[in-house]
């Protein structure tokens, strides 16, 4: 997610099921209002340190990460103590009573987590990543990726990607390659929101040429 360092005006980020473990690249996204990070490799709630100075963050979906632990109350209270401006956490509305209770039951995070050797994107084989890969089926990965991609496309006024078309170019790929591809796809769609009309015309022309090249190659192969 290092691309987010160059997107200070981004408002919505959806990176569920992408092997993400480090939230540091998000700390400059001052206009970020919605952040979807379900089913990643975020190991420590100390990663919230990088979100504490995002004034417009109102929606966070962090469930099904290792940092959630085995105590859902402590997890929710800690998140709300450090991000009191949230209006919705894990698809559940935040109440005033919870915010007050979080000051008592939540843990204050004052420092970032220790650096890890595993980089974002496709982590090395560890016990946690191996356990996660055994729990998630290819169908689950596809459903999450398709859902998040179509959410971005809807916000851009684009038609949703049909499931059959989405699965056709991912079925032959490994989990690692699919996650990388979906990450790049989401990043491109998000970047399009930063472009003006001239920039979008350039993108349209480039995509048109690429599609023609692919179609020509397919005809030759047939």
PDB file of C-alpha atoms in Angstrom:
ATOM      1  CA  UNK A   1       0.000   0.000   0.000  1.00  0.00           C
ATOM      2  CA  UNK A   2       3.012   2.307  -0.332  1.00  0.00           C
ATOM      3  CA  UNK A   3       1.195   4.030  -3.211  1.00  0.00           C
ATOM      4  CA  UNK A   4      -1.021   5.708  -0.599  1.00  0.00           C
ATOM      5  CA  UNK A   5       1.899   7.960   0.381  1.00  0.00           C
ATOM      6  CA  UNK A   6       1.344   9.745  -2.937  1.00  0.00           C
ATOM      7  CA  UNK A   7      -2.434  10.074  -2.487  1.00  0.00           C
ATOM      8  CA  UNK A   8      -2.941  12.677   0.258  1.00  0.00           C
ATOM      9  CA  UNK A   9      -6.439  13.509  -1.029  1.00  0.00           C
ATOM     10  CA  UNK A  10      -7.751   9.958  -1.190  1.00  0.00           C
ATOM     11  CA  UNK A  11     -11.073   9.566   0.649  1.00  0.00           C
ATOM     12  CA  UNK A  12     -11.912   5.844   0.492  1.00  0.00           C
ATOM     13  CA  UNK A  13      -9.465   2.911   0.597  1.00  0.00           C
ATOM     14  CA  UNK A  14     -10.550  -0.717   0.270  1.00  0.00           C
ATOM     15  CA  UNK A  15      -7.714  -3.228   0.707  1.00  0.00           C
ATOM     16  CA  UNK A  16      -9.417  -6.259   2.246  1.00  0.00           C
ATOM     17  CA  UNK A  17      -7.743  -9.678   1.839  1.00  0.00           C
ATOM     18  CA  UNK A  18      -4.406  -8.303   0.634  1.00  0.00           C
ATOM     19  CA  UNK A  19      -1.781  -9.521   3.109  1.00  0.00           C
ATOM     20  CA  UNK A  20      -1.284  -5.998   4.497  1.00  0.00           C
ATOM     21  CA  UNK A  21       0.624  -5.763   7.777  1.00  0.00           C
ATOM     22  CA  UNK A  22       1.844  -2.147   7.998  1.00  0.00           C
ATOM     23  CA  UNK A  23      -0.400   0.956   8.056  1.00  0.00           C
ATOM     24  CA  UNK A  24       2.393   3.534   8.038  1.00  0.00           C
ATOM     25  CA  UNK A  25       1.775   4.562   4.372  1.00  0.00           C
ATOM     26  CA  UNK A  26      -1.684   5.839   5.377  1.00  0.00           C
ATOM     27  CA  UNK A  27      -0.561   8.472   7.878  1.00  0.00           C
ATOM     28  CA  UNK A  28      -0.422  11.214   5.231  1.00  0.00           C
ATOM     29  CA  UNK A  29      -3.928  10.590   3.849  1.00  0.00           C
ATOM     30  CA  UNK A  30      -5.511  13.557   5.595  1.00  0.00           C
ATOM     31  CA  UNK A  31      -8.794  13.345   3.662  1.00  0.00           C
ATOM     32  CA  UNK A  32      -9.324   9.640   4.287  1.00  0.00           C
ATOM     33  CA  UNK A  33     -12.865   9.002   5.561  1.00  0.00           C
ATOM     34  CA  UNK A  34     -13.401   5.255   4.966  1.00  0.00           C
ATOM     35  CA  UNK A  35     -10.844   2.471   5.387  1.00  0.00           C
ATOM     36  CA  UNK A  36     -11.617  -1.215   4.723  1.00  0.00           C
ATOM     37  CA  UNK A  37      -8.920  -3.662   5.875  1.00  0.00           C
ATOM     38  CA  UNK A  38     -10.723  -6.911   6.652  1.00  0.00           C
ATOM     39  CA  UNK A  39      -8.803 -10.197   6.597  1.00  0.00           C
ATOM     40  CA  UNK A  40      -5.239  -8.908   6.379  1.00  0.00           C
ATOM     41  CA  UNK A  41      -2.085  -9.624   8.430  1.00  0.00           C
ATOM     42  CA  UNK A  42      -2.228  -6.667  10.824  1.00  0.00           C
ATOM     43  CA  UNK A  43      -0.680  -8.183  13.943  1.00  0.00           C
ATOM     44  CA  UNK A  44      -0.691  -5.292  16.426  1.00  0.00           C
ATOM     45  CA  UNK A  45      -3.209  -2.634  17.434  1.00  0.00           C
ATOM     46  CA  UNK A  46      -0.203  -0.314  17.654  1.00  0.00           C
ATOM     47  CA  UNK A  47      -0.685   0.113  13.901  1.00  0.00           C
ATOM     48  CA  UNK A  48      -3.541   2.445  14.893  1.00  0.00           C
ATOM     49  CA  UNK A  49      -0.806   4.946  15.747  1.00  0.00           C
ATOM     50  CA  UNK A  50      -0.633   5.792  12.042  1.00  0.00           C
ATOM     51  CA  UNK A  51      -4.376   6.549  11.884  1.00  0.00           C
ATOM     52  CA  UNK A  52      -4.651   8.766  14.957  1.00  0.00           C
ATOM     53  CA  UNK A  53      -3.898  11.973  13.062  1.00  0.00           C
ATOM     54  CA  UNK A  54      -6.398  11.435  10.244  1.00  0.00           C
ATOM     55  CA  UNK A  55      -9.077  14.030  11.101  1.00  0.00           C
ATOM     56  CA  UNK A  56     -11.769  12.825   8.700  1.00  0.00           C
ATOM     57  CA  UNK A  57     -11.661   9.073   9.312  1.00  0.00           C
ATOM     58  CA  UNK A  58     -15.217   7.988  10.144  1.00  0.00           C
ATOM     59  CA  UNK A  59     -15.482   4.364   8.986  1.00  0.00           C
ATOM     60  CA  UNK A  60     -12.990   1.603   9.772  1.00  0.00           C
ATOM     61  CA  UNK A  61     -13.366  -2.111   9.070  1.00  0.00           C
ATOM     62  CA  UNK A  62     -10.518  -3.989  10.753  1.00  0.00           C
ATOM     63  CA  UNK A  63     -12.141  -7.265  11.772  1.00  0.00           C
ATOM     64  CA  UNK A  64     -10.596 -10.686  11.077  1.00  0.00           C
ATOM     65  CA  UNK A  65      -7.045  -9.436  11.546  1.00  0.00           C
ATOM     66  CA  UNK A  66      -4.662 -10.995  14.119  1.00  0.00           C
ATOM     67  CA  UNK A  67      -4.653  -7.702  16.071  1.00  0.00           C
ATOM     68  CA  UNK A  68      -8.319  -8.218  17.021  1.00  0.00           C
ATOM     69  CA  UNK A  69      -7.235 -10.943  19.472  1.00  0.00           C
ATOM     70  CA  UNK A  70      -9.543 -13.119  21.518  1.00  0.00           C
ATOM     71  CA  UNK A  71     -11.194 -10.329  23.548  1.00  0.00           C
ATOM     72  CA  UNK A  72     -13.599  -8.413  21.292  1.00  0.00           C
ATOM     73  CA  UNK A  73     -14.475  -5.896  24.040  1.00  0.00           C
ATOM     74  CA  UNK A  74     -10.864  -4.929  24.671  1.00  0.00           C
ATOM     75  CA  UNK A  75     -10.220  -4.710  20.925  1.00  0.00           C
ATOM     76  CA  UNK A  76     -13.193  -2.417  20.269  1.00  0.00           C
ATOM     77  CA  UNK A  77     -12.491  -0.238  23.311  1.00  0.00           C
ATOM     78  CA  UNK A  78      -8.842   0.206  22.313  1.00  0.00           C
ATOM     79  CA  UNK A  79      -9.743   1.166  18.763  1.00  0.00           C
ATOM     80  CA  UNK A  80     -12.331   3.702  19.930  1.00  0.00           C
ATOM     81  CA  UNK A  81     -10.061   5.204  22.569  1.00  0.00           C
ATOM     82  CA  UNK A  82      -7.466   5.952  19.920  1.00  0.00           C
ATOM     83  CA  UNK A  83      -9.896   6.836  17.121  1.00  0.00           C
ATOM     84  CA  UNK A  84     -12.770   8.598  18.929  1.00  0.00           C
ATOM     85  CA  UNK A  85     -14.007  10.245  15.723  1.00  0.00           C
ATOM     86  CA  UNK A  86     -15.141   6.941  14.238  1.00  0.00           C
ATOM     87  CA  UNK A  87     -18.846   6.665  13.501  1.00  0.00           C
ATOM     88  CA  UNK A  88     -18.738   3.019  12.444  1.00  0.00           C
ATOM     89  CA  UNK A  89     -16.303   0.244  13.385  1.00  0.00           C
ATOM     90  CA  UNK A  90     -16.511  -3.152  11.682  1.00  0.00           C
ATOM     91  CA  UNK A  91     -19.907  -2.281  10.215  1.00  0.00           C
ATOM     92  CA  UNK A  92     -21.327  -1.479  13.669  1.00  0.00           C
ATOM     93  CA  UNK A  93     -22.313   2.050  14.651  1.00  0.00           C
ATOM     94  CA  UNK A  94     -20.313   3.692  17.435  1.00  0.00           C
ATOM     95  CA  UNK A  95     -22.305   5.050  20.399  1.00  0.00           C
ATOM     96  CA  UNK A  96     -21.539   7.846  22.825  1.00  0.00           C
ATOM     97  CA  UNK A  97     -21.650   5.308  25.660  1.00  0.00           C
ATOM     98  CA  UNK A  98     -18.941   3.244  23.980  1.00  0.00           C
ATOM     99  CA  UNK A  99     -16.719   6.280  23.536  1.00  0.00           C
ATOM    100  CA  UNK A 100     -17.034   7.087  27.220  1.00  0.00           C
ATOM    101  CA  UNK A 101     -16.354   3.483  28.225  1.00  0.00           C
ATOM    102  CA  UNK A 102     -13.352   3.354  25.897  1.00  0.00           C
ATOM    103  CA  UNK A 103     -11.600   5.964  28.041  1.00  0.00           C
ATOM    104  CA  UNK A 104     -11.719   3.432  30.884  1.00  0.00           C
ATOM    105  CA  UNK A 105     -11.357   0.050  29.190  1.00  0.00           C
ATOM    106  CA  UNK A 106      -9.306   0.948  26.113  1.00  0.00           C
ATOM    107  CA  UNK A 107      -5.534   1.056  25.904  1.00  0.00           C
ATOM    108  CA  UNK A 108      -3.896   4.315  24.806  1.00  0.00           C
ATOM    109  CA  UNK A 109      -1.461   3.827  21.934  1.00  0.00           C
ATOM    110  CA  UNK A 110       1.421   6.285  22.065  1.00  0.00           C
ATOM    111  CA  UNK A 111       4.042   4.711  19.801  1.00  0.00           C
ATOM    112  CA  UNK A 112       4.160   2.840  16.486  1.00  0.00           C
ATOM    113  CA  UNK A 113       4.798  -0.912  16.432  1.00  0.00           C
ATOM    114  CA  UNK A 114       8.266  -2.383  16.044  1.00  0.00           C
ATOM    115  CA  UNK A 115       9.290  -2.837  12.435  1.00  0.00           C
ATOM    116  CA  UNK A 116       8.846  -6.266  10.898  1.00  0.00           C
ATOM    117  CA  UNK A 117      10.901  -7.931   8.199  1.00  0.00           C
ATOM    118  CA  UNK A 118       7.875  -9.008   6.169  1.00  0.00           C
ATOM    119  CA  UNK A 119       6.734  -6.453   3.609  1.00  0.00           C
ATOM    120  CA  UNK A 120       3.191  -5.752   2.475  1.00  0.00           C
ATOM    121  CA  UNK A 121       1.693  -7.472  -0.514  1.00  0.00           C
ATOM    122  CA  UNK A 122       2.646 -11.138  -0.345  1.00  0.00           C
ATOM    123  CA  UNK A 123       4.228 -12.067   3.007  1.00  0.00           C
ATOM    124  CA  UNK A 124       6.762 -14.823   3.408  1.00  0.00           C
ATOM    125  CA  UNK A 125       5.605 -18.201   4.685  1.00  0.00           C
ATOM    126  CA  UNK A 126       5.031 -17.865   8.426  1.00  0.00           C
ATOM    127  CA  UNK A 127       2.755 -19.736  10.794  1.00  0.00           C
ATOM    128  CA  UNK A 128       0.188 -16.928  10.840  1.00  0.00           C
ATOM    129  CA  UNK A 129       0.064 -16.504   7.061  1.00  0.00           C
ATOM    130  CA  UNK A 130      -0.043 -20.279   6.566  1.00  0.00           C
ATOM    131  CA  UNK A 131      -2.915 -20.584   9.017  1.00  0.00           C
ATOM    132  CA  UNK A 132      -4.773 -17.808   7.241  1.00  0.00           C
ATOM    133  CA  UNK A 133      -4.293 -19.386   3.821  1.00  0.00           C
ATOM    134  CA  UNK A 134      -5.703 -22.692   5.026  1.00  0.00           C
ATOM    135  CA  UNK A 135      -8.801 -20.999   6.435  1.00  0.00           C
ATOM    136  CA  UNK A 136      -9.684 -18.979   3.353  1.00  0.00           C
ATOM    137  CA  UNK A 137     -10.924 -20.671   0.236  1.00  0.00           C
ATOM    138  CA  UNK A 138     -10.449 -19.287  -3.245  1.00  0.00           C
ATOM    139  CA  UNK A 139     -14.144 -18.478  -3.334  1.00  0.00           C
ATOM    140  CA  UNK A 140     -13.861 -16.292  -0.203  1.00  0.00           C
ATOM    141  CA  UNK A 141     -10.912 -14.385  -1.642  1.00  0.00           C
ATOM    142  CA  UNK A 142     -12.764 -13.800  -4.888  1.00  0.00           C
ATOM    143  CA  UNK A 143     -15.934 -12.614  -3.145  1.00  0.00           C
ATOM    144  CA  UNK A 144     -14.069 -10.079  -1.009  1.00  0.00           C
ATOM    145  CA  UNK A 145     -11.966  -8.802  -3.923  1.00  0.00           C
ATOM    146  CA  UNK A 146     -14.977  -8.486  -6.211  1.00  0.00           C
ATOM    147  CA  UNK A 147     -17.008  -6.725  -3.524  1.00  0.00           C
ATOM    148  CA  UNK A 148     -14.327  -4.149  -2.782  1.00  0.00           C
ATOM    149  CA  UNK A 149     -13.509  -3.529  -6.445  1.00  0.00           C
ATOM    150  CA  UNK A 150     -17.154  -2.986  -7.356  1.00  0.00           C
ATOM    151  CA  UNK A 151     -17.594  -0.592  -4.426  1.00  0.00           C
ATOM    152  CA  UNK A 152     -14.859   1.611  -5.874  1.00  0.00           C
ATOM    153  CA  UNK A 153     -16.287   1.315  -9.399  1.00  0.00           C
ATOM    154  CA  UNK A 154     -19.728   2.344  -8.103  1.00  0.00           C
ATOM    155  CA  UNK A 155     -18.259   5.467  -6.489  1.00  0.00           C
ATOM    156  CA  UNK A 156     -16.602   6.319  -9.805  1.00  0.00           C
ATOM    157  CA  UNK A 157     -19.902   5.904 -11.653  1.00  0.00           C
ATOM    158  CA  UNK A 158     -18.677   2.754 -13.422  1.00  0.00           C
ATOM    159  CA  UNK A 159     -20.563  -0.470 -14.049  1.00  0.00           C
ATOM    160  CA  UNK A 160     -19.760  -3.361 -11.664  1.00  0.00           C
ATOM    161  CA  UNK A 161     -17.522  -6.172 -12.865  1.00  0.00           C
ATOM    162  CA  UNK A 162     -19.574  -9.347 -13.488  1.00  0.00           C
ATOM    163  CA  UNK A 163     -18.500 -12.305 -11.380  1.00  0.00           C
ATOM    164  CA  UNK A 164     -17.820 -14.517 -14.380  1.00  0.00           C
ATOM    165  CA  UNK A 165     -15.490 -11.952 -15.941  1.00  0.00           C
ATOM    166  CA  UNK A 166     -13.740 -11.274 -12.646  1.00  0.00           C
ATOM    167  CA  UNK A 167     -13.063 -14.938 -11.982  1.00  0.00           C
ATOM    168  CA  UNK A 168     -11.932 -15.743 -15.513  1.00  0.00           C
ATOM    169  CA  UNK A 169      -8.620 -13.964 -15.171  1.00  0.00           C
ATOM    170  CA  UNK A 170      -7.940 -15.021 -11.583  1.00  0.00           C
ATOM    171  CA  UNK A 171      -8.766 -18.730 -11.533  1.00  0.00           C
ATOM    172  CA  UNK A 172      -5.397 -19.763 -12.945  1.00  0.00           C
ATOM    173  CA  UNK A 173      -3.352 -17.527 -10.675  1.00  0.00           C
ATOM    174  CA  UNK A 174      -1.883 -18.304  -7.278  1.00  0.00           C
ATOM    175  CA  UNK A 175      -3.285 -16.546  -4.217  1.00  0.00           C
ATOM    176  CA  UNK A 176      -0.206 -14.316  -4.097  1.00  0.00           C
ATOM    177  CA  UNK A 177      -0.487 -13.188  -7.723  1.00  0.00           C
ATOM    178  CA  UNK A 178      -4.233 -12.655  -7.410  1.00  0.00           C
ATOM    179  CA  UNK A 179      -3.811 -10.447  -4.356  1.00  0.00           C
ATOM    180  CA  UNK A 180      -1.152  -8.389  -6.105  1.00  0.00           C
ATOM    181  CA  UNK A 181      -3.312  -8.043  -9.214  1.00  0.00           C
ATOM    182  CA  UNK A 182      -6.364  -6.962  -7.230  1.00  0.00           C
ATOM    183  CA  UNK A 183      -4.233  -4.530  -5.236  1.00  0.00           C
ATOM    184  CA  UNK A 184      -2.967  -2.927  -8.448  1.00  0.00           C
ATOM    185  CA  UNK A 185      -6.488  -2.819  -9.897  1.00  0.00           C
ATOM    186  CA  UNK A 186      -7.903  -1.067  -6.838  1.00  0.00           C
ATOM    187  CA  UNK A 187      -4.983   1.376  -6.789  1.00  0.00           C
ATOM    188  CA  UNK A 188      -5.581   2.293 -10.446  1.00  0.00           C
ATOM    189  CA  UNK A 189      -9.285   2.872  -9.837  1.00  0.00           C
ATOM    190  CA  UNK A 190      -8.510   5.036  -6.821  1.00  0.00           C
ATOM    191  CA  UNK A 191      -5.932   7.050  -8.754  1.00  0.00           C
ATOM    192  CA  UNK A 192      -8.509   7.785 -11.442  1.00  0.00           C
ATOM    193  CA  UNK A 193     -10.382   9.928  -8.923  1.00  0.00           C
ATOM    194  CA  UNK A 194      -7.341  12.228  -8.834  1.00  0.00           C
ATOM    195  CA  UNK A 195      -7.357  12.855 -12.603  1.00  0.00           C
ATOM    196  CA  UNK A 196      -8.985  15.688 -14.517  1.00  0.00           C
ATOM    197  CA  UNK A 197     -10.742  15.313 -17.886  1.00  0.00           C
ATOM    198  CA  UNK A 198      -7.498  15.523 -19.868  1.00  0.00           C
ATOM    199  CA  UNK A 199      -5.865  12.850 -17.715  1.00  0.00           C
ATOM    200  CA  UNK A 200      -8.863  10.543 -18.064  1.00  0.00           C
ATOM    201  CA  UNK A 201      -8.788  10.926 -21.856  1.00  0.00           C
ATOM    202  CA  UNK A 202      -5.147   9.820 -21.866  1.00  0.00           C
ATOM    203  CA  UNK A 203      -6.058   6.798 -19.743  1.00  0.00           C
ATOM    204  CA  UNK A 204      -8.954   5.969 -22.071  1.00  0.00           C
ATOM    205  CA  UNK A 205      -6.716   6.109 -25.149  1.00  0.00           C
ATOM    206  CA  UNK A 206      -4.044   3.971 -23.475  1.00  0.00           C
ATOM    207  CA  UNK A 207      -6.573   1.374 -22.343  1.00  0.00           C
ATOM    208  CA  UNK A 208      -8.065   1.286 -25.841  1.00  0.00           C
ATOM    209  CA  UNK A 209      -4.684   0.547 -27.397  1.00  0.00           C
ATOM    210  CA  UNK A 210      -3.950  -2.148 -24.806  1.00  0.00           C
ATOM    211  CA  UNK A 211      -7.305  -3.829 -25.397  1.00  0.00           C
ATOM    212  CA  UNK A 212      -6.765  -3.817 -29.152  1.00  0.00           C
ATOM    213  CA  UNK A 213      -3.357  -5.434 -28.649  1.00  0.00           C
ATOM    214  CA  UNK A 214      -4.852  -8.140 -26.424  1.00  0.00           C
ATOM    215  CA  UNK A 215      -7.690  -8.806 -28.886  1.00  0.00           C
ATOM    216  CA  UNK A 216      -5.243  -9.055 -31.758  1.00  0.00           C
ATOM    217  CA  UNK A 217      -3.087 -11.503 -29.785  1.00  0.00           C
ATOM    218  CA  UNK A 218      -6.119 -13.670 -28.926  1.00  0.00           C
ATOM    219  CA  UNK A 219      -7.154 -13.811 -32.596  1.00  0.00           C
ATOM    220  CA  UNK A 220      -3.634 -14.863 -33.587  1.00  0.00           C
ATOM    221  CA  UNK A 221      -3.634 -17.615 -30.975  1.00  0.00           C
ATOM    222  CA  UNK A 222      -6.970 -18.932 -32.235  1.00  0.00           C
TER     223      UNK A 222
END
